[in-house]
Coordinates of C-alpha atoms and ligand atoms in Angstrom, one line a residue:
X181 CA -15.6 -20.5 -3.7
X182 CA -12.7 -18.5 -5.2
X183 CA -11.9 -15.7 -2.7
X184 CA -9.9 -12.4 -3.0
X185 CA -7.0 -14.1 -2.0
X186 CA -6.2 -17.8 -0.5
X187 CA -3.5 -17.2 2.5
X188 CA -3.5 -20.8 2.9
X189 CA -1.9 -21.8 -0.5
X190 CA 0.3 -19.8 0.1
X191 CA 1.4 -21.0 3.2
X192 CA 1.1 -24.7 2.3
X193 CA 3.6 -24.3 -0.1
X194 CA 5.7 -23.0 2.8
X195 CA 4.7 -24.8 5.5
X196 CA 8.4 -26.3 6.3
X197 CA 10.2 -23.0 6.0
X198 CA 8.2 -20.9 7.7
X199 CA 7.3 -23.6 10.9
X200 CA 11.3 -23.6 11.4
X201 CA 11.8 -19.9 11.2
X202 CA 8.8 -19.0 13.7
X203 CA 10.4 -22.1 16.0
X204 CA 13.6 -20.5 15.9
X205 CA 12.4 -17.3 17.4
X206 CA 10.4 -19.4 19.8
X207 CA 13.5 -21.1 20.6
X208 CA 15.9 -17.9 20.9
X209 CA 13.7 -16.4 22.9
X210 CA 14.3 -12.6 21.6
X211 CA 11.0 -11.5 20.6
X212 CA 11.2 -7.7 20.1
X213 CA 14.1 -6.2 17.9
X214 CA 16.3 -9.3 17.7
X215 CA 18.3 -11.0 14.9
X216 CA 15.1 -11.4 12.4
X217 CA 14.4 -7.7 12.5
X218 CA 17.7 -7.1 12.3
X219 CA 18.2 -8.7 9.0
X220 CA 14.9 -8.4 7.4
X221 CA 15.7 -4.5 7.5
X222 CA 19.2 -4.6 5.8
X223 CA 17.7 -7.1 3.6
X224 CA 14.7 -4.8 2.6
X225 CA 16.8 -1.5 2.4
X226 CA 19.4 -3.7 0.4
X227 CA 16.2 -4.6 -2.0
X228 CA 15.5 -1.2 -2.5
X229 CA 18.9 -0.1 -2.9
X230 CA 19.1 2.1 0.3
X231 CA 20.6 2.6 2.7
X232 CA 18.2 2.4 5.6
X233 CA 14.7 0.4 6.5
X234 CA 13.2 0.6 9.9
X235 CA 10.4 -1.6 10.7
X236 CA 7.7 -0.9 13.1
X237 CA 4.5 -2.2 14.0
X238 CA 2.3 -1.4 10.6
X239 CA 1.7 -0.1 7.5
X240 CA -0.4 3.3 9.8
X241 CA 2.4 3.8 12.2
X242 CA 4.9 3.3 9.0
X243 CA 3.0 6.2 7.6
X244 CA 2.6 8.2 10.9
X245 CA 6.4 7.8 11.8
X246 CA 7.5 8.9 8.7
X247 CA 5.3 12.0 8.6
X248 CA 7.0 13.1 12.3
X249 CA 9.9 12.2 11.5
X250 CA 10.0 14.4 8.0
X251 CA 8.7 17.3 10.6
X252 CA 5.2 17.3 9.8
X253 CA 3.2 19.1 12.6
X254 CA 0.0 20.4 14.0
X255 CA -1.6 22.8 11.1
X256 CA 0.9 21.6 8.4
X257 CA -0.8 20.7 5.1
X258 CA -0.3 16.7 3.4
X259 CA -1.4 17.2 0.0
X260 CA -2.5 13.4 -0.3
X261 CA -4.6 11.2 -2.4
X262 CA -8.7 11.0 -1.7
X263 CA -9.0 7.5 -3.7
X264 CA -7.0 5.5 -0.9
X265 CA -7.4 3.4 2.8
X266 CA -8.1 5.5 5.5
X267 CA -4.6 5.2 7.0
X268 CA -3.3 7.3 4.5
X269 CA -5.2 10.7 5.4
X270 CA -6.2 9.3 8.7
X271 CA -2.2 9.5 10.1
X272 CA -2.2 13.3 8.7
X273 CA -5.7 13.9 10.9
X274 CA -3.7 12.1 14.4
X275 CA -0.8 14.8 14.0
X276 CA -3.8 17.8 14.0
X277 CA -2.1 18.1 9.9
X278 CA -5.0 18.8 7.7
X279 CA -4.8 16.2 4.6
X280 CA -6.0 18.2 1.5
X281 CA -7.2 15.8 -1.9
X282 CA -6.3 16.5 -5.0
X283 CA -8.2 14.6 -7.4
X284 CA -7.0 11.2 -9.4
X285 CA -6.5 10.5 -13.1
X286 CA -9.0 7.6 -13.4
X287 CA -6.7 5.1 -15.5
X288 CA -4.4 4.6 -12.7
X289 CA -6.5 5.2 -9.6
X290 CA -3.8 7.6 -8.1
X291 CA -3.5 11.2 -7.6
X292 CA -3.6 13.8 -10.5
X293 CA 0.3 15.2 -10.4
X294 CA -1.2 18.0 -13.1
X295 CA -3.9 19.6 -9.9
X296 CA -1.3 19.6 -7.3
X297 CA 0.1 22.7 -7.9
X298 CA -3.2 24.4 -7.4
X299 CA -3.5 23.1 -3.8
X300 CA 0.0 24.5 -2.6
X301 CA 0.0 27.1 -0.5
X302 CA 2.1 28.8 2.7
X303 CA 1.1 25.6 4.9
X304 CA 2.1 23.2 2.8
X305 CA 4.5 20.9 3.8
X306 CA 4.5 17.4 2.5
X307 CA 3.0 15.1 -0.7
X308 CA 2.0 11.6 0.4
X309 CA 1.0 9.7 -2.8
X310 CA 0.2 6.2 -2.6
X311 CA 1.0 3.9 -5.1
X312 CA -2.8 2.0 -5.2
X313 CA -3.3 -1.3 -6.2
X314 CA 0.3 -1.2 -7.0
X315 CA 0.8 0.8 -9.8
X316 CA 3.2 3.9 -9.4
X317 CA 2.0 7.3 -9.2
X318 CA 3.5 9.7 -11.6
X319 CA 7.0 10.1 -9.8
X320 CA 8.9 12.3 -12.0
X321 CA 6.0 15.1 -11.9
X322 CA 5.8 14.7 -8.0
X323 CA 9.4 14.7 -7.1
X324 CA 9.8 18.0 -9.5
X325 CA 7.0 19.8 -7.9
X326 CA 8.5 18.9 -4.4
X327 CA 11.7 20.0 -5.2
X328 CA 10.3 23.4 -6.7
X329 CA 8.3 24.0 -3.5
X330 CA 10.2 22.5 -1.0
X331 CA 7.9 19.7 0.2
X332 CA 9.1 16.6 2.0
X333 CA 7.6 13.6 -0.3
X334 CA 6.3 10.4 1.7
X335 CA 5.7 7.3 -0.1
X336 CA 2.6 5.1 0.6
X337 CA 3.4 2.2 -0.6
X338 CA 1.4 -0.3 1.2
X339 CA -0.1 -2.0 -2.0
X340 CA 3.4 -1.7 -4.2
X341 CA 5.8 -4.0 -2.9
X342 CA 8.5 -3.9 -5.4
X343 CA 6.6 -1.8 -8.0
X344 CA 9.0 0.2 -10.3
X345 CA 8.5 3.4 -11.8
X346 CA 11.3 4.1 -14.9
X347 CA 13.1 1.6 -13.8
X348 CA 13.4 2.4 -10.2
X349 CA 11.4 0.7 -7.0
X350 CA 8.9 2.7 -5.4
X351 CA 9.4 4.3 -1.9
X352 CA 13.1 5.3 -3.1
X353 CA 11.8 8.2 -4.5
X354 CA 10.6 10.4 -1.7
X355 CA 11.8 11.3 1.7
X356 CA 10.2 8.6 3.6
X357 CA 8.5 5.0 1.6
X358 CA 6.2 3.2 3.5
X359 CA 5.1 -0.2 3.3
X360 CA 2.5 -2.4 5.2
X361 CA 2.7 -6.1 5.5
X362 CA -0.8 -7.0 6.6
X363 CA -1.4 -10.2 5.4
X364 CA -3.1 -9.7 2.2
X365 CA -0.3 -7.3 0.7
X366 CA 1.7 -8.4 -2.1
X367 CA 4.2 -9.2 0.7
X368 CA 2.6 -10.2 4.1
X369 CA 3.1 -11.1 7.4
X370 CA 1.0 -13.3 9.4
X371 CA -0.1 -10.9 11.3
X372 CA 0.3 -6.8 11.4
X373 CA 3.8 -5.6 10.1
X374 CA 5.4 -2.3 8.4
X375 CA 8.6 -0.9 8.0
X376 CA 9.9 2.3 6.0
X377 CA 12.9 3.0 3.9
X378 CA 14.9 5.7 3.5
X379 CA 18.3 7.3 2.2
X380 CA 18.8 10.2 4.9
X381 CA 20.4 8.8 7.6
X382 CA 18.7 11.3 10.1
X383 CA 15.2 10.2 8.8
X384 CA 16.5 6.6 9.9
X385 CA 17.7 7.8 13.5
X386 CA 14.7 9.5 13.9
X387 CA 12.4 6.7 13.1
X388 CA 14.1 4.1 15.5
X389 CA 13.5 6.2 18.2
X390 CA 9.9 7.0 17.6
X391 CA 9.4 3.6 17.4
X392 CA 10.9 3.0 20.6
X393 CA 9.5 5.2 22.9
X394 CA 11.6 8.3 22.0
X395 CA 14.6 6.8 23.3
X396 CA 17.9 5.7 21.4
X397 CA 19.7 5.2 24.9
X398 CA 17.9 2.8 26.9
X399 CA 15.5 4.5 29.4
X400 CA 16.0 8.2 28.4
X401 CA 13.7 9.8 26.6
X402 CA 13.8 12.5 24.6
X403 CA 10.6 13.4 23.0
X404 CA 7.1 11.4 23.0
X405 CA 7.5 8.7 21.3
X406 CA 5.3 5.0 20.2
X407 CA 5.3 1.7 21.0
X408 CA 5.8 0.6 17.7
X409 CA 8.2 -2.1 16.7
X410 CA 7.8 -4.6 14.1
X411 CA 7.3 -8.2 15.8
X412 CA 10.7 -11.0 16.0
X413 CA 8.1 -13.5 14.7
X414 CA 6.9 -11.4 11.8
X415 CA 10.4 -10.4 11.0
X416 CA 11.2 -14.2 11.0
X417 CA 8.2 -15.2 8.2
X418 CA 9.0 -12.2 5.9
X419 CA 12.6 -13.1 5.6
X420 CA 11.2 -16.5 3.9
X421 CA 8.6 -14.7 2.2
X422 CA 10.9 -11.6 0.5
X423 CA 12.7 -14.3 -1.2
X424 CA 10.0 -14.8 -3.2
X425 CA 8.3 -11.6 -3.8
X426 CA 9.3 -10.9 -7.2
X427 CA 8.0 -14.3 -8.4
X428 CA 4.7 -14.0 -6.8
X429 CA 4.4 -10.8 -8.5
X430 CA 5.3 -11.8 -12.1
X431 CA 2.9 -14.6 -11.1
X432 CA 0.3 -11.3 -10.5
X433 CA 1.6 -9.8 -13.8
X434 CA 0.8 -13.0 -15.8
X435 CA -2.4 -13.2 -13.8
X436 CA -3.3 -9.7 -15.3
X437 CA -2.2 -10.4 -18.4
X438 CA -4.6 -13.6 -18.7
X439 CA -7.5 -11.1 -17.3
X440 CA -6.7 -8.7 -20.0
X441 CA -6.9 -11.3 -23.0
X442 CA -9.9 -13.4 -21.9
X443 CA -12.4 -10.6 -20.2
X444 CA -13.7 -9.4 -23.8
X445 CA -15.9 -6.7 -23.3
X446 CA -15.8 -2.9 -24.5
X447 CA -18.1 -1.9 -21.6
X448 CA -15.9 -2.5 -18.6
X449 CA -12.6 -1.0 -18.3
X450 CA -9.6 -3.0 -17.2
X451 CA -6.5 -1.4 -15.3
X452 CA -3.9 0.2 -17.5
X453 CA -0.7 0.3 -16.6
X454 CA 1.4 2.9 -18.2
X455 CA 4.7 3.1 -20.0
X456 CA 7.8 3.0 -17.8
X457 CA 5.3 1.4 -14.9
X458 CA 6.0 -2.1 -13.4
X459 CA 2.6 -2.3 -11.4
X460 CA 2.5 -5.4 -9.1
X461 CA -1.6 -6.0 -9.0
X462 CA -2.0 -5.4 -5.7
X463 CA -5.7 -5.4 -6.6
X464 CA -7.1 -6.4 -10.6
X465 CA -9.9 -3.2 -10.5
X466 CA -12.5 -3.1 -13.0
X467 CA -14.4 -0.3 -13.8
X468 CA -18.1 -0.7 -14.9
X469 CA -21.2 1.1 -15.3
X470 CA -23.1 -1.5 -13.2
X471 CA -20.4 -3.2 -10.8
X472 CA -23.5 -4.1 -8.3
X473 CA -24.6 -6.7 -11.2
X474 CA -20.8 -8.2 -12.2
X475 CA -20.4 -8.3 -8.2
X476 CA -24.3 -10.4 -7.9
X477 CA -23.2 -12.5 -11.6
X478 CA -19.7 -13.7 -9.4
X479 CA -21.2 -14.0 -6.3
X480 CA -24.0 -16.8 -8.3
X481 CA -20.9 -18.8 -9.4
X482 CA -19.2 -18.7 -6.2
X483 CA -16.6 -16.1 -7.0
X484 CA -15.9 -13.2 -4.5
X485 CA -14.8 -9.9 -5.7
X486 CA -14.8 -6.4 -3.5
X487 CA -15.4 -3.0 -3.9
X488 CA -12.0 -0.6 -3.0
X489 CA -13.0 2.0 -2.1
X490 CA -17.0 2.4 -1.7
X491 CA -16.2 6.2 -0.5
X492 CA -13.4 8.6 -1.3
X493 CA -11.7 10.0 1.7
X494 CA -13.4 13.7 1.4
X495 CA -16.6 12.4 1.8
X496 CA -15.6 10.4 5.0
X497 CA -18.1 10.9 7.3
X498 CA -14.7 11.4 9.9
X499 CA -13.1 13.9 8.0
X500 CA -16.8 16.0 7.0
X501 CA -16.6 16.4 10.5
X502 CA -13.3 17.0 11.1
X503 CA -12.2 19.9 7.9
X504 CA -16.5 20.7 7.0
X505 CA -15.2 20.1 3.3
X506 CA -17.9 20.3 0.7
X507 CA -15.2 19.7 -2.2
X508 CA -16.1 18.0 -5.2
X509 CA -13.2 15.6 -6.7
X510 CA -14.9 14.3 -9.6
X511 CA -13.1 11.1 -11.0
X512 CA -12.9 10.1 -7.5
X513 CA -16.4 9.8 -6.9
X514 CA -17.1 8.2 -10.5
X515 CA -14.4 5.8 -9.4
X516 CA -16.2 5.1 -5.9
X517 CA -19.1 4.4 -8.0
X518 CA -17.6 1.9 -10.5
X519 CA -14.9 0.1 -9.3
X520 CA -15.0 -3.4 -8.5
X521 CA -11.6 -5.7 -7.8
X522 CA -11.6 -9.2 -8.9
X523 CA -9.6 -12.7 -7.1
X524 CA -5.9 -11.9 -7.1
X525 CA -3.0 -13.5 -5.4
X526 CA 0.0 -15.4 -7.3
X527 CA -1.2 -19.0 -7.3
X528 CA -4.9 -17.9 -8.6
X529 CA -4.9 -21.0 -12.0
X530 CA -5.7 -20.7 -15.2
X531 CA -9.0 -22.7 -14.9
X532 CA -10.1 -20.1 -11.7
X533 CA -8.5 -17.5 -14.1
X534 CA -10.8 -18.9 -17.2
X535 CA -14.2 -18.6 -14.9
X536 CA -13.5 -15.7 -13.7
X537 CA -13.3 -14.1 -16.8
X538 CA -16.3 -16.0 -18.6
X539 CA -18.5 -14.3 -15.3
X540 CA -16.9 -10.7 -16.5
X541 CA -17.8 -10.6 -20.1
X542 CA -20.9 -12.4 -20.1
X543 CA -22.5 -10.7 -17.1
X544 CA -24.8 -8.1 -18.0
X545 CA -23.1 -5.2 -16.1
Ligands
PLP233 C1 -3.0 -1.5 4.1 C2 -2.8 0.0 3.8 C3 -2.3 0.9 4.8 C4 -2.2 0.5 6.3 O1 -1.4 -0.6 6.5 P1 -1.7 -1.4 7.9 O2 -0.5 -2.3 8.0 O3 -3.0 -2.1 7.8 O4 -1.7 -0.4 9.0 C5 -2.1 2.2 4.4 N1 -2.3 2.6 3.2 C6 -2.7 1.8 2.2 C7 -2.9 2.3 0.8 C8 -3.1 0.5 2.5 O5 -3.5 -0.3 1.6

């Protein structure tokens, strides 16, 4: 069988590294906020050239924090993404924030900058893109209409781990970036994990004490806060693993590229990436009239593939009931209908890689 992606290469190819770090925290005995949490965060903000990274518990809470801590509140509008996880709309929904979708541009899977605009109004407070399957939404056109209309900007960058836009990592761009490291992102825990960065210095104070239970001196309490600190143990095997991260995704990248050149086939449409755009193939997602057919043809050779997403957020049966929104978002929906994501995950070979793609473009999708 060729999965989605195979955690245990990857950790095989680890196994020394990692055992030592996890038995040092065993060994020091400091298992929430120590040394390893400590580092990994100036190591992350000094990856993204920032300032400050605060990790907490997951990719959500990542996304939830952020979103308090950049003021958002009860009737606030997030103009947000409806081609995404749940967590992304779902963080907006626990804050009693309404998340309203603007539609996506189909050759990159994330939101439409050009339709923003014409979801603005007085309640407005925030744009949470996410970055999906790791190629960067359209920044420049974001950060501009934020700035225009004074909107706090909230990365979700879950899937984008050291994705670039123009040059320039994502989650730098906004307010608040937020990444998960559940272990199937690009970079990944072994176990649930998040952490956001940011340059304002009050975002930062504001974050570690959410995380903490509203409190920056120990027992007082100033607001309600979470129990929501990123694990000593976790901390420990992401050090290891962000040493690596930008070879395993040139490893994606070449990956991709190998897709690209052997799937040959004018009927399915394979994932663009667009000038000035580093994506980091989170996910490899096809597009095809008849993905149920591609998905039966790989499933007869023993190849997995997955559909992300099945159902765009406004037609959640969760937020139907919640907002009684009878929208239509187009290219949304014809992208719930036709995506399908191959195997992906740096040591993928070319012989898997060669299967794979013989499956695509001889299948009769
Ligand atoms: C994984 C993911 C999240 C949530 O991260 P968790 O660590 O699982 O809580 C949020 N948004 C997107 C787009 C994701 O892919």
């Amino acid at each position: 069988m060729i999965p989605m992606v195979d955690l245990k290469r990857q950790y095989h190819g680890l196994k020394s590294e990692i055992d030592a770090a996890v038995g040092d925290v065993l060994e020091q005995t400091h298992f929430i906020l120590g040394p390893n949490v400590n580092a990994l965060e100036e190591e992350i903000a000094a990856y993204h050239g920032l300032p400050y990274a605060v990790g907490v518990a997951n990719g959500t809470d990542a996304l939830l924090l952020a979103l308090r801590a950049c003021g958002i509140e009860a009737g606030d509008e997030v103009i947000t993404t409806p081609f995404t996880f749940i967590a992304t709309a779902e963080v907006v929904a626990r804050l009693n924030a309404v998340p309203v979708f603007v539609d996506i541009r189909p050759d990159t899977f994330n939101i439409d900058a050009g339709q923003i605009e014409g979801k603005i109004t007085s309640r407005t407070k925030a744009i949470l893109p996410v970055h999906l399957f790791g190629h960067p939404a359209d920044m420049d056109a974001i950060m501009a209409i934020a700035e225009q209309h004074h909107l706090k900007v909230v990365e979700d960058c879950a899937q984008s781990f050291g994705a670039e836009y123009r040059g320039r990592k994502v989650g730098t761009f906004g307010d608040a970036g937020c990444f998960s490291f559940f272990p199937s992102k690009n970079l990944a825990g072994f176990g649930d994990g998040g952490m956001v960065v940011t340059k304002e210095e009050e975002t930062a104070a504001q974050l570690k004490t959410l995380r903490n239970h509203g409190s920056s001196v120990r027992y007082h309490h100033h607001e309600v806060g979470y129990n929501s600190r990123l694990d000593e143990i976790q901390a420990a095997i992401l050090r290891v693993k962000l040493r690596r991260i930008d070879q395993w995704n040139d490893a994606r990248r070449r990956i991709a590229a190998a897709y690209r050149s052997s799937i040959a086939r004018k009927d399915v449409i394979l994932p663009g990436e667009l000038n000035g755009c580093r994506h980091v193939y989170h996910q490899f997602t096809l597009r095809a009239g008849n993905r149920d057919a591609l998905a039966r043809a790989l499933q007869e050779k023993n190849i997995a593939s997955a559909v992300y997403y099945p159902v765009p957020l406004h037609r959640q049966e969760v937020f139907l009931k919640l907002f009684r929104s009878s929208e239509k978002l187009p290219q949304s929906e014809m992208c719930a209908r036709e995506v399908i994501s191959l195997p992906m995950f740096p040591e993928l070979d070319q012989e898997e890689i060669r299967r794979i793609a013989d499956v695509v473009t001889s299948s009769p999708a």
